[in-house]
Amino acid sequence: MSGGRSVLFSAAADSYELAVREIRGEFGRDVRVQRVGAELGRVDGPSVRELAAACDAGRIMFVRHLTVEIASFEELPPEYELAELVLGELPEYPKALAVQAWTDAAGTGGSYYHRLEEALDGRGVAVTRSGQEYVVSCFAGRKAVLLGLNRLADSLSDWPGGRMRLARGDERVSRSEFKLEEAIATFGLELPRGGKAVDLGASPGGWTRILRQYGQEVWSVDPGSLDPRLRGDRRIHHEATTAGRFFAANRVRFDVAVNDMRMDQVTSARMMLDAAAHLRRGGLAIVTLKGGGRNPLDGARRGIEVLGERYDVLHARQLHHNRNEITVVARKHD
């Protein structure tokens, strides 16, 4: 792919201005940013790799997907032109590409996916929805159809526009499960098999259930009750008390501490400092810093600063299943 191209970035519609503020804070106030959809913007200046690096380091938290813009149309051209356009941007002829399509409207973008699939298949290129080195993105807005191409390594997410879709099975305890699942998948987190985890503010047990799926023995701390489906699991220990009282009496050393409690960013971060005293060296922390207030970006930064007292912050991002919050992944200082 040639340099100097515009980069398309996705962000939640109500967080778009926060994403722009972060981009300009990182790359300068003179960076040109244009909104091209409810959840999509175009930025000129920084390369996609520079943007991805800033996002991966947590310096930009409200961007959740990136691609390099290669074309804009009123409507997609014929299949042979589409194939030539995409393949001409690649360093070598691919065996397979991922194609991801989405729209500003209620639809899924499926028709655009199939157009690209047919175009590339006709040239002997297999098409999947994810899991390839390069990703073709197609966004259908109200005024134009935008085509992007990017390395998966610089895309932040392997889902269209960062919109991860997870199955809503009957076994789910709460919607909050999606947030933890998305964090584990997006950041490639490895939870130690057979490890011990503490879930702060666990009720009704959604995050506890996901931790159990990853082989953790879980101490679920919450005065509220857990879902009845979790009560028969002998590797779930419901501690019906507050976090402060639990830590005052606790003698277990944990590998993982998670916190999805509804409290302001700084208070939540300070609770994770308390948890750090009960984590093994190098233990993993996953916490959602809730937004709200006039300056949610500044609040999140303050929370991350507090976490830095005991942790190395690995990731900080507003994921698709977050609402007014940031998911932070950190590791306890050695």
XYZ file of C-alpha atoms in Angstrom:
334
model
C 0.000 0.000 0.000
C 1.318 3.428 -0.865
C 2.051 6.029 1.797
C 0.410 9.390 2.311
C -3.131 8.004 2.267
C -5.918 9.164 4.561
C -6.700 6.871 7.471
C -10.290 6.019 8.377
C -10.975 5.541 12.077
C -14.049 4.233 13.875
C -15.340 5.403 17.246
C -18.651 5.235 19.090
C -20.940 7.989 17.796
C -21.164 9.774 21.147
C -17.383 9.477 21.654
C -16.338 10.765 18.241
C -15.283 14.215 19.470
C -13.247 12.615 22.259
C -11.431 10.515 19.644
C -10.666 13.652 17.622
C -9.385 15.384 20.740
C -7.051 12.471 21.427
C -5.756 12.339 17.836
C -4.959 16.050 17.864
C -3.435 15.769 21.318
C -1.099 13.073 19.997
C -0.274 14.447 16.545
C -0.914 18.197 16.783
C -3.847 20.560 16.564
C -3.259 21.133 12.845
C -4.039 17.511 11.913
C -6.966 17.504 9.489
C -9.892 15.400 10.691
C -13.189 15.064 8.829
C -16.307 13.246 9.982
C -17.671 10.995 7.251
C -20.197 8.926 9.219
C -21.845 8.692 12.609
C -19.023 6.406 13.778
C -16.364 7.074 11.137
C -13.783 9.797 10.607
C -10.963 10.517 8.167
C -7.587 11.787 9.350
C -4.707 13.115 7.222
C -1.146 13.315 8.466
C -0.195 10.416 10.727
C 0.294 7.008 9.166
C -1.920 4.087 10.112
C 1.017 2.495 11.938
C 1.584 5.639 13.995
C -2.097 5.774 14.877
C -2.202 2.063 15.742
C 0.867 2.401 17.963
C -0.722 5.304 19.881
C -3.929 3.294 20.315
C -2.098 0.151 21.412
C -0.146 2.170 23.986
C -3.372 3.625 25.415
C -2.569 7.203 24.413
C -5.636 7.134 22.140
C -8.525 5.312 23.845
C -11.663 6.216 21.912
C -10.620 4.850 18.490
C -11.532 1.195 18.021
C -10.761 0.397 14.359
C -8.404 1.676 11.645
C -8.017 1.222 7.901
C -6.226 3.032 5.065
C -8.628 4.642 2.588
C -7.917 3.493 -0.966
C -11.037 4.707 -2.800
C -14.371 6.516 -2.492
C -17.381 5.948 -4.758
C -20.967 6.998 -5.135
C -21.566 3.296 -5.675
C -19.254 0.292 -6.050
C -17.764 -0.156 -9.547
C -17.974 -3.408 -11.551
C -16.361 -6.496 -10.078
C -13.274 -6.520 -12.289
C -12.484 -2.916 -11.323
C -12.962 -3.698 -7.648
C -10.611 -6.655 -7.830
C -7.963 -4.683 -9.728
C -8.180 -1.827 -7.234
C -7.727 -4.006 -4.165
C -5.102 -6.361 -5.567
C -3.066 -3.487 -6.985
C -2.561 -2.117 -3.478
C -1.006 -5.295 -2.061
C 2.732 -6.054 -1.973
C 2.135 -9.559 -3.367
C -0.748 -11.579 -4.740
C -2.704 -12.994 -1.781
C -4.167 -16.445 -1.341
C -6.875 -15.051 0.942
C -8.191 -11.744 2.246
C -10.637 -10.789 4.966
C -13.522 -8.596 3.842
C -15.494 -6.556 6.359
C -18.453 -4.354 5.451
C -20.695 -2.148 7.542
C -23.039 0.798 7.148
C -24.312 3.849 8.958
C -27.839 2.520 8.443
C -29.628 -0.361 10.121
C -28.349 -2.959 7.637
C -25.330 -5.202 8.101
C -23.485 -4.330 4.889
C -23.947 -7.881 3.643
C -24.586 -6.914 0.031
C -21.264 -5.030 -0.106
C -19.474 -8.006 1.407
C -20.855 -10.310 -1.262
C -19.924 -7.904 -4.069
C -16.330 -7.873 -2.900
C -16.362 -11.610 -2.262
C -17.468 -12.309 -5.833
C -14.941 -9.854 -7.269
C -11.998 -11.395 -5.425
C -13.153 -14.976 -5.814
C -13.200 -14.395 -9.550
C -9.474 -13.682 -9.325
C -8.744 -16.813 -7.303
C -8.549 -15.089 -3.921
C -10.357 -16.789 -1.035
C -12.455 -14.468 1.115
C -13.193 -14.799 4.825
C -14.681 -12.427 7.368
C -11.631 -12.430 9.651
C -8.330 -14.097 10.432
C -6.228 -12.876 7.473
C -3.080 -10.753 7.311
C -4.839 -8.081 5.249
C -8.362 -6.757 5.720
C -10.503 -5.064 3.064
C -12.966 -2.649 4.673
C -16.092 -1.317 2.991
C -18.149 1.387 4.682
C -21.442 2.467 3.110
C -22.346 5.957 4.268
C -25.157 8.262 3.244
C -23.093 10.113 0.640
C -20.384 7.666 -0.408
C -19.041 4.134 -0.231
C -15.502 4.106 1.166
C -13.020 1.325 0.552
C -10.106 0.647 2.872
C -7.227 -1.816 3.086
C -4.998 -2.471 6.061
C -2.801 -5.030 7.777
C -4.724 -6.746 10.550
C -1.803 -5.932 12.861
C -2.617 -2.214 12.510
C -6.422 -2.486 12.481
C -7.051 -2.731 16.274
C -9.983 -5.108 15.722
C -10.796 -7.993 13.383
C -14.451 -6.938 13.148
C -16.159 -4.474 10.769
C -15.539 -1.007 12.177
C -14.585 -2.653 15.467
C -18.169 -3.839 15.979
C -17.637 -7.230 17.596
C -20.734 -9.444 17.497
C -21.064 -12.184 20.115
C -23.746 -14.840 20.401
C -26.538 -14.231 22.908
C -26.953 -17.745 24.311
C -29.316 -18.793 27.081
C -26.337 -19.613 29.293
C -25.412 -15.932 29.606
C -25.883 -14.366 33.017
C -25.655 -10.696 32.008
C -24.842 -8.395 29.106
C -21.650 -7.344 30.882
C -20.093 -10.678 29.862
C -19.597 -9.298 26.355
C -17.201 -6.646 27.662
C -14.836 -9.141 29.233
C -15.033 -11.521 26.276
C -14.262 -8.693 23.867
C -11.305 -7.512 25.950
C -9.795 -11.013 26.088
C -10.215 -11.492 22.324
C -9.201 -7.993 21.204
C -6.054 -7.769 23.304
C -5.116 -11.441 22.984
C -5.064 -11.923 26.750
C -3.823 -15.214 28.145
C -5.288 -16.122 31.518
C -3.263 -18.766 33.361
C -4.986 -22.122 33.145
C -5.886 -23.220 36.656
C -5.261 -19.713 38.006
C -7.066 -17.886 40.781
C -9.146 -14.781 40.036
C -11.045 -12.235 42.103
C -14.139 -10.596 40.606
C -14.983 -7.350 42.399
C -18.633 -6.313 42.241
C -19.444 -9.700 40.763
C -23.260 -9.857 41.036
C -25.042 -11.406 39.179
C -21.895 -13.221 38.013
C -21.396 -12.503 34.309
C -17.657 -11.876 34.545
C -17.321 -14.763 36.992
C -18.859 -17.096 34.398
C -16.418 -15.943 31.707
C -13.457 -16.328 34.057
C -14.565 -19.897 34.774
C -14.688 -20.567 31.034
C -11.005 -19.622 30.933
C -10.169 -22.084 33.686
C -9.997 -19.705 36.635
C -11.037 -20.519 40.189
C -13.027 -17.413 41.102
C -13.686 -15.495 44.302
C -16.823 -13.481 43.494
C -17.037 -10.494 45.813
C -20.409 -8.758 46.091
C -23.085 -8.386 48.803
C -25.618 -9.171 46.069
C -26.465 -12.706 45.010
C -25.077 -14.677 42.089
C -27.204 -16.208 39.380
C -28.558 -19.600 40.547
C -26.829 -21.330 37.622
C -23.435 -20.496 39.153
C -24.105 -21.710 42.683
C -23.332 -25.365 42.073
C -19.813 -24.658 40.800
C -17.342 -25.592 43.542
C -14.654 -23.421 41.991
C -16.758 -20.291 42.479
C -16.528 -18.841 45.980
C -19.186 -16.212 46.586
C -17.983 -13.710 49.181
C -21.152 -11.815 50.125
C -19.371 -8.720 51.393
C -17.726 -5.509 50.223
C -14.335 -5.424 48.595
C -12.799 -3.605 51.554
C -13.954 -6.189 54.062
C -12.962 -9.034 51.781
C -9.406 -7.771 51.345
C -9.059 -7.144 55.085
C -9.537 -10.870 55.745
C -8.233 -12.414 52.503
C -5.160 -14.675 52.454
C -5.405 -15.901 48.839
C -2.891 -14.727 46.221
C -4.598 -14.107 42.882
C -3.373 -14.290 39.293
C -6.161 -12.075 37.936
C -8.276 -9.245 39.384
C -11.281 -7.834 37.516
C -13.577 -4.940 38.321
C -16.714 -3.828 36.444
C -18.210 -1.842 39.337
C -20.331 1.243 38.852
C -18.195 3.946 40.431
C -16.189 6.917 39.212
C -12.867 6.334 37.464
C -10.551 7.346 40.309
C -12.438 5.408 43.006
C -12.467 2.312 40.809
C -8.745 2.658 40.107
C -7.988 3.010 43.818
C -9.892 -0.190 44.492
C -7.539 -1.889 42.046
C -4.609 -0.569 44.094
C -6.100 -2.444 47.057
C -6.393 -5.522 44.851
C -2.738 -5.232 43.813
C -1.630 -6.178 47.342
C -3.375 -9.530 46.817
C -2.071 -10.201 43.291
C 0.934 -12.304 42.464
C 3.899 -10.547 40.885
C 2.978 -9.896 37.252
C -0.715 -10.505 37.973
C -3.254 -9.234 35.463
C -5.901 -6.564 36.166
C -8.919 -5.812 33.966
C -11.097 -2.855 34.949
C -13.760 -0.741 33.281
C -13.361 2.946 34.104
C -16.845 4.399 33.893
C -17.378 7.669 32.031
C -19.807 10.393 32.901
C -19.223 13.972 33.899
C -18.243 16.786 31.605
C -14.783 15.440 30.812
C -14.853 11.624 30.550
C -11.501 11.634 28.772
C -9.840 13.546 31.589
C -11.521 11.300 34.166
C -10.222 8.192 32.429
C -6.721 9.678 32.313
C -6.844 10.369 36.041
C -7.942 6.804 36.699
C -5.100 5.442 34.576
C -2.633 7.676 36.392
C -3.785 6.177 39.702
C -3.405 2.642 38.327
C 0.159 3.498 37.346
C 1.135 3.515 41.019
C 1.013 -0.288 41.151
C 0.549 -1.432 37.558
C 1.988 -1.168 34.061
C -0.980 -0.230 31.863
C -0.949 -2.491 28.795
C -4.139 -1.397 27.001
C -6.859 1.221 27.398
C -9.698 1.398 24.882
C -13.403 2.011 24.501
C -14.481 -1.331 23.069
C -17.665 -1.989 21.121
C -19.479 -3.432 24.145
C -18.417 -0.585 26.403
C -20.879 2.221 26.774
C -19.629 5.311 28.621
C -16.512 3.552 29.835
C -12.984 2.484 29.004
C -11.615 -1.025 29.442
C -8.112 -0.982 30.926
C -5.772 -3.969 31.063
C -2.772 -3.700 33.338
C -0.074 -5.880 34.887
C 1.177 -5.554 38.441
C 4.667 -4.133 38.723
C 7.387 -6.742 39.192
